[in-house]
Short mmCIF file of C-alpha atoms and ligand atoms in Angstrom, two decimals:
data_model
loop_
_atom_site.label_atom_id
_atom_site.label_comp_id
_atom_site.label_asym_id
_atom_site.label_seq_id
_atom_site.Cartn_x
_atom_site.Cartn_y
_atom_site.Cartn_z
CA MET A 23 -200.96 244.76 16.45
CA SER A 24 -198.77 244.54 19.55
CA THR A 25 -201.96 244.41 21.64
CA ASP A 26 -202.23 240.73 20.64
CA VAL A 27 -198.82 240.09 22.13
CA ALA A 28 -199.79 241.97 25.28
CA ALA A 29 -202.94 239.88 25.64
CA LEU A 30 -201.03 236.66 25.01
CA THR A 31 -198.12 237.36 27.32
CA GLY A 32 -199.14 240.06 29.77
CA LEU A 33 -196.21 242.19 28.61
CA ASP A 34 -196.31 245.43 26.67
CA VAL A 35 -193.28 244.72 24.50
CA PRO A 36 -191.64 247.57 22.59
CA THR A 37 -191.40 246.95 18.84
CA GLY A 38 -189.04 249.76 17.79
CA LEU A 39 -185.27 249.95 17.63
CA LEU A 40 -183.57 251.14 20.82
CA ILE A 41 -181.00 253.80 19.92
CA GLY A 42 -179.52 256.25 22.40
CA GLY A 43 -182.30 255.64 24.90
CA GLU A 44 -185.09 256.32 22.37
CA TRP A 45 -187.41 253.78 20.82
CA THR A 46 -187.53 254.62 17.13
CA GLY A 47 -189.03 253.31 13.90
CA GLY A 48 -185.67 253.56 12.15
CA LYS A 49 -184.58 255.22 8.93
CA GLY A 50 -186.64 253.71 6.16
CA GLY A 51 -186.06 250.00 6.82
CA GLY A 52 -189.79 249.49 7.29
CA ARG A 53 -191.10 246.75 9.55
CA MET A 54 -190.77 242.98 9.60
CA PRO A 55 -193.13 240.30 10.93
CA VAL A 56 -192.51 238.04 13.91
CA VAL A 57 -194.11 234.63 13.38
CA ASP A 58 -195.54 232.17 15.90
CA PRO A 59 -194.20 228.79 14.72
CA ALA A 60 -197.10 226.92 16.36
CA THR A 61 -199.66 228.68 14.14
CA GLU A 62 -197.48 229.98 11.26
CA ALA A 63 -199.26 233.34 11.75
CA ALA A 64 -197.64 236.73 12.38
CA LEU A 65 -197.68 237.76 16.05
CA THR A 66 -196.72 241.36 15.39
CA GLU A 67 -194.28 243.50 13.42
CA VAL A 68 -191.11 245.16 14.61
CA ALA A 69 -188.90 247.92 13.20
CA ASN A 70 -186.33 246.66 10.69
CA ALA A 71 -182.93 248.35 11.04
CA THR A 72 -180.84 249.63 8.13
CA GLU A 73 -177.06 250.14 8.08
CA ASP A 74 -177.67 253.81 8.94
CA ASP A 75 -179.67 252.84 12.01
CA ALA A 76 -176.91 250.46 13.07
CA LEU A 77 -174.23 253.13 12.70
CA GLU A 78 -176.37 255.56 14.67
CA ALA A 79 -176.57 252.91 17.40
CA VAL A 80 -172.76 252.62 17.31
CA SER A 81 -172.53 256.42 17.70
CA ALA A 82 -174.90 256.29 20.68
CA ALA A 83 -172.88 253.49 22.26
CA HIS A 84 -169.64 255.33 21.60
CA ALA A 85 -171.00 258.51 23.21
CA ALA A 86 -172.24 256.58 26.27
CA LEU A 87 -169.03 254.57 26.71
CA PRO A 88 -166.85 256.96 28.78
CA GLY A 89 -169.61 257.66 31.29
CA TRP A 90 -170.50 254.02 31.76
CA ALA A 91 -166.87 252.89 31.95
CA ALA A 92 -166.32 255.50 34.68
CA THR A 93 -169.47 254.55 36.62
CA PRO A 94 -168.40 252.88 39.86
CA PRO A 95 -168.55 249.08 39.55
CA ARG A 96 -170.92 248.96 42.52
CA GLN A 97 -173.39 251.14 40.62
CA ARG A 98 -173.09 249.07 37.46
CA ALA A 99 -173.62 245.99 39.62
CA GLU A 100 -176.77 247.45 41.13
CA CYS A 101 -178.28 248.15 37.71
CA LEU A 102 -177.69 244.51 36.80
CA ARG A 103 -179.08 243.32 40.11
CA ARG A 104 -182.25 245.40 39.62
CA ALA A 105 -182.60 243.96 36.13
CA PHE A 106 -182.31 240.47 37.66
CA ASP A 107 -185.10 241.31 40.10
CA LEU A 108 -187.32 242.71 37.33
CA MET A 109 -186.70 239.72 35.08
CA THR A 110 -187.48 237.36 37.94
CA GLN A 111 -190.70 239.23 38.81
CA ARG A 112 -191.79 239.11 35.18
CA GLY A 113 -190.49 235.62 34.55
CA GLU A 114 -193.86 234.16 33.60
CA GLN A 115 -194.61 236.90 31.05
CA ILE A 116 -191.16 236.65 29.48
CA ALA A 117 -191.52 232.86 29.30
CA ARG A 118 -194.84 233.28 27.47
CA LEU A 119 -193.30 235.77 25.07
CA MET A 120 -190.49 233.33 24.27
CA SER A 121 -192.92 230.46 23.73
CA ALA A 122 -194.94 232.65 21.40
CA GLU A 123 -192.10 233.79 19.15
CA ASN A 124 -189.80 230.76 19.34
CA GLY A 125 -192.24 227.89 19.85
CA LYS A 126 -190.49 226.27 22.84
CA SER A 127 -192.62 224.68 25.54
CA LEU A 128 -193.54 226.87 28.49
CA ARG A 129 -191.55 224.53 30.71
CA ASP A 130 -188.41 225.14 28.64
CA ALA A 131 -189.18 228.84 28.41
CA ARG A 132 -189.58 229.14 32.19
CA ALA A 133 -186.29 227.32 32.74
CA GLU A 134 -184.60 229.59 30.22
CA THR A 135 -185.99 232.72 31.88
CA THR A 136 -184.53 231.64 35.23
CA TYR A 137 -181.21 230.78 33.57
CA ALA A 138 -181.16 234.06 31.64
CA ALA A 139 -181.92 236.18 34.71
CA GLU A 140 -179.16 234.37 36.58
CA PHE A 141 -176.56 235.84 34.19
CA LEU A 142 -177.66 239.31 35.32
CA ARG A 143 -177.24 238.35 38.98
CA TRP A 144 -173.93 236.55 38.40
CA TYR A 145 -172.44 239.52 36.55
CA ALA A 146 -173.84 241.94 39.13
CA GLU A 147 -171.60 239.98 41.50
CA GLU A 148 -168.65 239.86 39.08
CA ALA A 149 -168.77 243.62 38.37
CA VAL A 150 -167.21 244.27 41.78
CA ARG A 151 -164.53 241.57 41.34
CA ILE A 152 -162.53 243.15 38.52
CA ASP A 153 -158.98 242.36 39.50
CA GLY A 154 -155.47 242.98 38.28
CA ASN A 155 -152.13 242.01 39.78
CA LEU A 156 -148.73 243.22 40.76
CA THR A 157 -145.54 241.22 40.51
CA VAL A 158 -141.85 242.00 40.77
CA ALA A 159 -139.98 241.83 37.45
CA PRO A 160 -137.39 239.02 37.52
CA ALA A 161 -134.54 241.53 37.21
CA GLY A 162 -135.84 243.26 40.33
CA ALA A 163 -135.66 246.74 38.84
CA ASN A 164 -139.35 247.34 38.39
CA LYS A 165 -142.81 246.14 39.16
CA VAL A 166 -145.20 244.57 36.66
CA LEU A 167 -148.57 246.23 37.28
CA VAL A 168 -151.48 244.66 35.40
CA THR A 169 -154.89 246.31 35.24
CA ARG A 170 -158.04 245.68 33.24
CA GLN A 171 -160.15 248.09 31.25
CA PRO A 172 -163.41 247.68 29.33
CA VAL A 173 -162.70 246.67 25.72
CA GLY A 174 -165.10 249.33 24.42
CA VAL A 175 -168.15 249.43 22.16
CA SER A 176 -169.31 245.84 21.71
CA VAL A 177 -171.58 244.37 19.04
CA LEU A 178 -173.58 241.41 20.34
CA VAL A 179 -175.18 239.05 17.80
CA THR A 180 -177.52 236.36 19.13
CA PRO A 181 -179.45 233.34 17.73
CA TRP A 182 -183.16 232.48 17.97
CA ASN A 183 -182.89 229.25 19.95
CA PHE A 184 -182.32 230.84 23.38
CA PRO A 185 -183.68 234.36 22.82
CA ALA A 186 -183.30 235.49 26.46
CA ALA A 187 -180.27 233.60 27.73
CA MET A 188 -178.00 234.28 24.76
CA ALA A 189 -178.76 237.99 25.19
CA THR A 190 -178.14 238.18 28.97
CA ARG A 191 -175.05 235.93 28.71
CA LYS A 192 -173.49 238.77 26.68
CA LEU A 193 -175.23 241.83 28.16
CA GLY A 194 -174.38 240.83 31.74
CA PRO A 195 -170.59 240.65 31.37
CA ALA A 196 -170.40 243.53 28.87
CA LEU A 197 -172.22 245.89 31.23
CA ALA A 198 -170.34 244.60 34.28
CA ALA A 199 -167.04 245.29 32.50
CA GLY A 200 -168.09 248.86 31.66
CA CYS A 201 -168.73 248.38 27.93
CA SER A 202 -171.59 249.89 25.94
CA VAL A 203 -173.29 247.63 23.40
CA VAL A 204 -175.36 247.27 20.26
CA LEU A 205 -177.39 244.06 20.40
CA LYS A 206 -178.48 242.49 17.07
CA PRO A 207 -180.95 239.74 18.02
CA ALA A 208 -182.07 236.99 15.61
CA SER A 209 -184.80 238.14 13.23
CA GLU A 210 -186.95 235.12 14.24
CA THR A 211 -187.05 236.20 17.90
CA PRO A 212 -186.50 239.94 18.41
CA LEU A 213 -189.31 240.46 20.93
CA THR A 214 -187.59 238.77 23.86
CA ALA A 215 -184.44 240.83 23.28
CA LEU A 216 -186.51 244.00 23.13
CA ALA A 217 -188.24 243.05 26.39
CA VAL A 218 -184.86 242.42 28.06
CA ALA A 219 -183.53 245.77 26.82
CA GLY A 220 -186.66 247.41 28.28
CA LEU A 221 -185.91 245.80 31.65
CA LEU A 222 -182.34 247.10 31.61
CA GLU A 223 -183.60 250.62 30.89
CA GLU A 224 -186.06 250.32 33.73
CA ALA A 225 -183.27 249.08 35.99
CA GLY A 226 -181.41 252.34 35.41
CA VAL A 227 -178.88 251.52 32.69
CA PRO A 228 -178.23 254.97 31.14
CA ALA A 229 -179.37 255.92 27.63
CA GLY A 230 -177.03 254.72 24.88
CA VAL A 231 -175.34 252.00 26.95
CA VAL A 232 -177.64 249.32 25.50
CA ASN A 233 -178.91 249.72 21.94
CA VAL A 234 -180.91 247.14 19.97
CA VAL A 235 -181.10 246.88 16.16
CA GLN A 236 -183.12 243.91 14.89
CA THR A 237 -183.04 243.54 11.11
CA SER A 238 -184.03 241.27 8.27
CA ARG A 239 -180.63 241.99 6.60
CA PRO A 240 -178.08 240.80 9.14
CA GLY A 241 -175.13 240.60 6.73
CA PRO A 242 -174.95 244.27 5.68
CA VAL A 243 -176.13 245.62 9.07
CA VAL A 244 -173.61 243.66 11.18
CA GLY A 245 -170.98 244.22 8.48
CA ALA A 246 -171.41 248.00 8.67
CA MET A 247 -170.89 247.96 12.42
CA MET A 248 -167.87 245.67 12.23
CA ALA A 249 -166.22 247.95 9.68
CA ASP A 250 -166.57 250.94 12.03
CA PRO A 251 -163.31 251.39 13.96
CA ARG A 252 -165.21 252.66 17.01
CA VAL A 253 -166.45 249.08 17.53
CA ARG A 254 -163.85 247.08 19.47
CA LYS A 255 -165.57 243.79 20.20
CA LEU A 256 -167.81 241.26 18.49
CA SER A 257 -169.52 238.67 20.64
CA PHE A 258 -171.38 236.24 18.39
CA THR A 259 -173.50 233.18 19.06
CA GLY A 260 -174.76 231.27 16.05
CA SER A 261 -173.73 228.83 13.38
CA THR A 262 -170.14 227.96 12.52
CA GLU A 263 -170.91 228.91 8.92
CA VAL A 264 -171.79 232.52 9.80
CA GLY A 265 -169.03 232.59 12.42
CA ARG A 266 -166.43 231.95 9.70
CA ILE A 267 -167.78 234.84 7.60
CA LEU A 268 -167.61 237.19 10.58
CA LEU A 269 -164.08 236.13 11.53
CA ARG A 270 -162.97 237.02 8.00
CA GLN A 271 -164.69 240.40 8.24
CA ALA A 272 -163.13 241.02 11.66
CA ALA A 273 -159.69 241.05 10.05
CA GLY A 274 -160.50 244.46 8.53
CA THR A 275 -160.36 246.26 11.87
CA VAL A 276 -158.53 243.52 13.82
CA LEU A 277 -161.67 243.21 15.90
CA SER A 278 -161.60 241.16 19.09
CA CYS A 279 -164.01 238.23 18.62
CA SER A 280 -165.73 235.86 21.03
CA MET A 281 -167.52 233.13 19.08
CA GLU A 282 -170.01 230.57 20.38
CA LEU A 283 -170.67 228.42 17.34
CA GLY A 284 -172.25 225.11 16.42
CA GLY A 285 -171.92 221.75 18.12
CA ASN A 286 -172.27 218.04 17.44
CA ALA A 287 -172.39 216.56 20.93
CA PRO A 288 -171.71 212.86 21.45
CA PHE A 289 -173.83 211.24 24.19
CA ILE A 290 -171.87 208.21 25.38
CA VAL A 291 -173.38 205.38 27.42
CA PHE A 292 -170.91 202.78 28.70
CA ASP A 293 -171.97 199.27 29.68
CA ASP A 294 -171.63 200.07 33.40
CA ALA A 295 -173.75 203.25 33.20
CA ASP A 296 -176.75 203.88 35.43
CA LEU A 297 -179.34 203.55 32.66
CA ASP A 298 -182.03 205.44 34.60
CA ALA A 299 -179.67 208.40 34.83
CA ALA A 300 -178.68 208.03 31.17
CA ILE A 301 -182.37 208.13 30.12
CA ALA A 302 -183.14 211.13 32.38
CA GLY A 303 -180.01 212.86 31.02
CA ALA A 304 -181.01 212.16 27.42
CA LEU A 305 -184.44 213.69 28.01
CA ILE A 306 -182.66 216.93 28.89
CA ALA A 307 -179.64 216.77 26.57
CA LYS A 308 -181.74 215.78 23.55
CA MET A 309 -185.24 217.08 24.17
CA ARG A 310 -184.73 220.38 25.98
CA ASN A 311 -185.84 223.03 23.48
CA GLY A 312 -186.98 220.21 21.17
CA GLY A 313 -183.35 219.54 20.29
CA GLU A 314 -182.77 223.10 19.06
CA ALA A 315 -179.70 223.69 21.22
CA CYS A 316 -176.00 223.94 20.37
CA THR A 317 -175.50 221.62 23.37
CA ALA A 318 -178.08 219.09 22.14
CA ALA A 319 -176.98 215.45 22.20
CA ASN A 320 -176.54 214.86 18.49
CA ARG A 321 -175.20 211.29 18.25
CA PHE A 322 -175.69 208.58 20.85
CA TYR A 323 -172.84 206.09 21.22
CA VAL A 324 -174.18 203.20 23.29
CA HIS A 325 -172.14 200.16 24.31
CA GLU A 326 -173.43 197.08 22.49
CA ALA A 327 -174.01 195.21 25.77
CA VAL A 328 -176.73 197.69 26.80
CA ALA A 329 -177.75 199.13 23.42
CA ALA A 330 -180.93 197.09 22.91
CA GLU A 331 -182.23 197.87 26.40
CA TYR A 332 -181.21 201.52 26.26
CA THR A 333 -182.79 202.08 22.84
CA ALA A 334 -186.07 200.49 23.91
CA ARG A 335 -186.19 202.59 27.06
CA LEU A 336 -185.28 205.78 25.20
CA ALA A 337 -188.01 205.18 22.60
CA ASP A 338 -190.47 204.52 25.41
CA ALA A 339 -189.52 207.75 27.22
CA PHE A 340 -189.58 209.88 24.04
CA GLY A 341 -192.86 208.26 23.00
CA LYS A 342 -194.53 209.58 26.16
CA LEU A 343 -193.68 213.20 25.36
CA THR A 344 -196.55 215.47 24.37
CA VAL A 345 -195.96 217.40 21.16
CA GLY A 346 -197.97 220.63 20.92
CA PRO A 347 -197.97 224.41 20.92
CA GLY A 348 -195.39 225.76 23.37
CA LEU A 349 -197.96 227.97 25.07
CA GLU A 350 -200.19 225.00 26.01
CA GLU A 351 -199.54 223.72 29.55
CA GLY A 352 -198.57 220.06 29.33
CA THR A 353 -196.62 220.42 26.10
CA ASP A 354 -193.19 218.79 26.32
CA VAL A 355 -192.01 219.42 22.77
CA GLY A 356 -193.04 222.52 20.82
CA PRO A 357 -192.73 223.13 17.08
CA LEU A 358 -189.40 223.72 15.35
CA VAL A 359 -188.67 227.35 14.62
CA ASN A 360 -189.53 227.37 10.91
CA GLU A 361 -190.24 225.22 7.87
CA ASP A 362 -186.61 225.19 6.69
CA THR A 363 -185.51 223.68 9.98
CA ARG A 364 -188.22 221.03 9.80
CA ARG A 365 -187.32 220.14 6.21
CA LYS A 366 -183.67 219.75 7.20
CA VAL A 367 -184.53 217.49 10.17
CA SER A 368 -186.83 215.39 8.05
CA GLY A 369 -184.15 215.00 5.36
CA LEU A 370 -181.58 213.87 7.92
CA VAL A 371 -183.96 211.19 9.23
CA THR A 372 -184.68 209.90 5.73
CA GLY A 373 -180.94 209.90 5.03
CA ALA A 374 -180.20 207.96 8.25
CA ALA A 375 -182.72 205.31 7.22
CA ASP A 376 -181.11 205.10 3.77
CA ASP A 377 -177.74 204.70 5.49
CA GLY A 378 -179.06 201.60 7.29
CA GLY A 379 -180.63 203.05 10.46
CA GLN A 380 -183.89 201.63 11.82
CA VAL A 381 -186.49 204.18 12.84
CA VAL A 382 -187.96 202.76 16.06
CA LEU A 383 -189.99 205.86 17.04
CA GLY A 384 -191.38 208.84 15.15
CA GLY A 385 -189.68 209.65 11.89
CA ARG A 386 -192.30 212.05 10.58
CA ALA A 387 -194.09 215.35 11.04
CA PRO A 388 -197.50 215.08 12.74
CA ASP A 389 -200.48 215.96 10.61
CA ARG A 390 -201.26 219.44 11.94
CA ARG A 391 -200.56 223.10 11.32
CA GLY A 392 -197.27 224.46 12.72
CA TYR A 393 -193.67 223.35 12.22
CA PHE A 394 -193.92 220.23 14.39
CA TYR A 395 -191.79 217.09 14.19
CA GLN A 396 -192.32 213.86 16.16
CA PRO A 397 -189.69 212.79 18.72
CA THR A 398 -187.64 210.21 16.86
CA VAL A 399 -185.23 207.40 17.77
CA ILE A 400 -183.14 205.67 15.09
CA ASP A 401 -181.31 202.49 16.10
CA GLN A 402 -178.33 200.78 14.40
CA VAL A 403 -177.08 203.95 12.71
CA PRO A 404 -173.63 203.38 11.14
CA ALA A 405 -170.89 205.59 12.58
CA SER A 406 -170.25 207.01 9.11
CA ALA A 407 -173.88 208.13 8.52
CA ARG A 408 -174.36 211.74 7.47
CA ILE A 409 -176.72 212.40 10.39
CA ALA A 410 -173.82 211.77 12.80
CA ALA A 411 -171.74 214.48 11.13
CA THR A 412 -174.49 217.13 10.95
CA GLU A 413 -175.96 219.38 13.63
CA ILE A 414 -179.57 218.02 13.65
CA PHE A 415 -181.30 220.79 15.64
CA GLY A 416 -184.44 218.72 16.14
CA PRO A 417 -185.93 216.00 18.39
CA VAL A 418 -184.06 213.11 16.76
CA ALA A 419 -181.73 210.63 18.49
CA PRO A 420 -179.52 208.47 16.22
CA ILE A 421 -178.02 205.51 18.10
CA ILE A 422 -174.63 204.14 17.09
CA ARG A 423 -173.43 200.97 18.84
CA PHE A 424 -169.82 200.61 20.02
CA SER A 425 -167.77 197.96 21.75
CA ASP A 426 -164.28 199.42 22.12
CA GLU A 427 -163.25 202.58 24.00
CA ALA A 428 -160.44 203.52 21.59
CA GLN A 429 -162.76 203.21 18.59
CA LEU A 430 -165.41 205.22 20.44
CA LEU A 431 -162.99 208.06 21.13
CA GLN A 432 -161.90 208.12 17.51
CA TRP A 433 -165.53 208.42 16.36
CA ALA A 434 -166.41 211.01 19.01
CA ASN A 435 -163.43 213.20 18.08
CA ALA A 436 -163.87 212.87 14.30
CA SER A 437 -165.72 216.18 14.03
CA GLU A 438 -164.89 219.77 13.22
CA TYR A 439 -167.00 220.65 16.26
CA GLY A 440 -165.95 220.40 19.91
CA LEU A 441 -168.54 222.06 22.14
CA VAL A 442 -169.81 219.46 24.62
CA CYS A 443 -169.89 215.69 25.25
CA TYR A 444 -172.02 213.68 27.65
CA VAL A 445 -170.50 210.59 29.28
CA TYR A 446 -172.37 208.03 31.37
CA THR A 447 -170.37 205.50 33.39
CA ASN A 448 -170.24 204.44 37.02
CA ASP A 449 -166.47 204.07 36.83
CA LEU A 450 -165.12 207.48 37.78
CA ARG A 451 -161.60 206.67 36.55
CA ARG A 452 -162.97 205.82 33.13
CA GLY A 453 -165.24 208.86 33.19
CA LEU A 454 -162.37 211.25 33.85
CA ARG A 455 -159.97 209.47 31.44
CA VAL A 456 -162.52 209.71 28.64
CA SER A 457 -163.39 213.31 29.57
CA GLU A 458 -159.75 214.28 29.19
CA ALA A 459 -159.40 212.48 25.86
CA LEU A 460 -162.49 214.06 24.29
CA GLU A 461 -161.77 217.09 22.10
CA THR A 462 -164.40 219.34 23.59
CA GLY A 463 -164.78 222.50 25.65
CA MET A 464 -167.24 220.94 28.11
CA VAL A 465 -168.21 217.51 29.40
CA GLY A 466 -171.38 216.43 31.19
CA LEU A 467 -170.16 213.50 33.29
CA ASN A 468 -173.27 211.57 34.33
CA ARG A 469 -175.22 214.78 33.66
CA GLY A 470 -177.34 215.87 30.71
CA LEU A 471 -176.99 219.60 31.39
CA VAL A 472 -173.77 221.62 31.61
CA SER A 473 -175.02 225.22 31.30
CA ASP A 474 -174.46 227.30 34.42
CA PRO A 475 -173.89 231.06 34.67
CA ALA A 476 -170.99 230.42 37.05
CA ALA A 477 -169.17 228.04 34.67
CA PRO A 478 -167.07 228.83 31.58
CA PHE A 479 -169.21 227.81 28.60
CA GLY A 480 -167.60 227.36 25.20
CA GLY A 481 -166.08 225.12 22.61
CA VAL A 482 -162.81 224.06 21.01
CA LYS A 483 -162.04 223.45 17.33
CA GLN A 484 -164.71 225.04 15.10
CA SER A 485 -167.23 225.33 17.94
CA GLY A 486 -165.82 228.67 18.97
CA LEU A 487 -163.33 231.04 20.51
CA GLY A 488 -163.50 232.26 24.09
CA ARG A 489 -165.84 231.47 26.96
CA GLU A 490 -169.09 232.88 28.30
CA GLY A 491 -170.21 232.69 31.92
CA GLY A 492 -168.06 232.47 35.03
CA HIS A 493 -165.20 234.91 35.53
CA ASP A 494 -163.86 234.10 32.05
CA GLY A 495 -166.99 235.63 30.53
CA LEU A 496 -166.18 238.98 32.12
CA LEU A 497 -162.59 238.93 30.85
CA GLU A 498 -163.87 238.58 27.25
CA PHE A 499 -165.09 242.19 27.59
CA MET A 500 -161.87 243.54 29.11
CA GLU A 501 -158.44 244.44 27.82
CA THR A 502 -155.34 243.84 29.88
CA LYS A 503 -153.07 246.82 30.41
CA TYR A 504 -149.53 246.40 31.68
CA ILE A 505 -147.75 249.30 33.34
CA ALA A 506 -144.02 248.82 34.01
CA THR A 507 -143.51 250.90 37.10
CA GLU A 508 -140.78 251.88 39.50
CA TRP A 509 -141.01 253.50 42.89
P1 NAP B 24 -177.10 231.83 12.47
O1 NAP B 24 -177.86 231.68 11.22
O2 NAP B 24 -175.63 231.76 12.43
O3 NAP B 24 -177.59 233.19 13.10
C1 NAP B 24 -177.08 233.70 14.30
C2 NAP B 24 -177.17 235.20 14.29
O4 NAP B 24 -176.35 235.73 13.25
C3 NAP B 24 -178.57 235.73 14.02
O5 NAP B 24 -178.75 236.92 14.74
C4 NAP B 24 -178.53 235.99 12.53
O6 NAP B 24 -179.48 236.91 12.09
C5 NAP B 24 -177.13 236.52 12.38
N1 NAP B 24 -176.59 236.39 11.02
C6 NAP B 24 -176.95 235.55 10.03
N2 NAP B 24 -176.21 235.75 8.94
C7 NAP B 24 -175.34 236.75 9.24
C8 NAP B 24 -174.31 237.42 8.51
N3 NAP B 24 -173.99 237.10 7.26
N4 NAP B 24 -173.63 238.39 9.13
C9 NAP B 24 -173.92 238.73 10.39
N5 NAP B 24 -174.88 238.15 11.13
C10 NAP B 24 -175.58 237.15 10.56
O7 NAP B 24 -177.53 230.75 13.53
P2 NAP B 24 -179.00 230.34 13.94
O8 NAP B 24 -179.51 229.41 12.90
O9 NAP B 24 -179.82 231.51 14.29
O10 NAP B 24 -178.74 229.60 15.30
C11 NAP B 24 -178.42 228.27 15.37
C12 NAP B 24 -176.93 228.09 15.49
O11 NAP B 24 -176.44 228.73 16.66
C13 NAP B 24 -176.56 226.64 15.65
O12 NAP B 24 -175.46 226.32 14.86
C14 NAP B 24 -176.19 226.52 17.11
O13 NAP B 24 -175.31 225.48 17.41
C15 NAP B 24 -175.59 227.86 17.39
N6 NAP B 24 -175.63 228.15 18.80
C16 NAP B 24 -174.45 228.12 19.49
C17 NAP B 24 -174.44 228.36 20.83
C18 NAP B 24 -173.15 228.31 21.60
O14 NAP B 24 -173.12 228.85 22.68
N7 NAP B 24 -172.09 227.72 21.09
C19 NAP B 24 -175.63 228.67 21.51
C20 NAP B 24 -176.82 228.69 20.78
C21 NAP B 24 -176.79 228.44 19.42
P3 NAP B 24 -180.87 236.36 11.47
O15 NAP B 24 -181.62 235.79 12.60
O16 NAP B 24 -181.54 237.54 10.89
O17 NAP B 24 -180.52 235.33 10.43
MG1 MG B 25 -190.57 233.26 15.25
#
């Protein structure tokens, strides 16, 4: 059946598990379907890993670890750089594959492919910048020598919403640091991860350094790996709910955890904002990936002096977006990933209307096959509405009006999440003051996009632990060793 995928995307995507450099069908887990959310039909089937497969992958990674850790950084860098080149050459095919299995528009998929490849290039560059330091102990008797070593076998668990970028954002730094890995991609979107693993193999990453175990039973499979003392790192991107479960499990082996969890981003428009910029920013912060992003603007706080104008312009801009299958050129907003997600989005919109919000655009699913939902704008939403406290993960913008900066900050910070905030104002002093006061790991100041491979991405509060990207992302896969030395 994978011939269909090849015809659709131009890529011959492997559908097995990758363990110790071999593509295998696994040990009795059978196969699981991958669904195209624009048609609700199965695209293909992939191998479905069991706990035994996962532990075999850990063994393969453990066996490959010493060799890879001892490989000169320059050589590790060149593998990553070749993978960047391959991913860039095949960008169009990978974008089509992502559109097919995730539903996102080709435009979003192309942008993600570029972004994802960039992590391979960035970490090719970081691999040769692994530093330590040497200081004199205050007593003068000895030197404090600090070096860094790869943390060891790393389990990487990724979500379906950015199937390529969430994989390379972990694979890049792990491989640069000298770690071997087992990647467990989301069951909705395993094909992109398998394609990326294929590229890394082709780029010369040795057998066993990268293993991939997709599964329909993530709890037991990830749990088995986390309980294995040979595993020394978990890097997880997904929901806060699952993140909490994994942090509890990590206690068993005192496993080092990097967690990129959920968000509930405020998008703040002050009365002195450049409204053109605030509309352009909202189109990215809200509608990129159809709103299925942890960084998606989730609640719009608009100053009452400009709220009527801003809302009208936002509804106009969202109303012009074309909703359709991701693989059709010209589509701006693809389907949501599955029916559960659509039901949740639809329930939140109904709830916001019950709470007093006025639906000024959309508010329903179009009458067609596929998990589509219309771009939606809801005005006059009360600050206490449930929609403002919930990660929407769909193309819906609730607008809450504010008049006072102190009140605004209180609302913005009244969340268990703290991933990103967007702030629009032409007063730089206000912009920086508010940025400092917001309880968040990242701020987009007059910008609707913060993601950059060179920048430390991550959240505070229950949005996560640790950072990905930049130099910080490399350090997540390294341990610090201190040698007290005299000479
Ligand atoms: P999810 O349900 O938490 O799933 C994430 C990953 O964990 C998937 O691979 C999933 O496998 C796996 N998983 C599910 N239950 C598990 C368990 N009990 N034990 C171990 N692994 C388990 O999240 P999602 O719905 O796919 O993704 C959306 C969430 O990711 C949102 O909350 C979003 O904010 C967050 N996200 C965060 C960032 C960030 O950088 N902070 C980036 C992107 C997304 P299955 O696919 O088989 O369920
Ligand atoms: Mg799918």
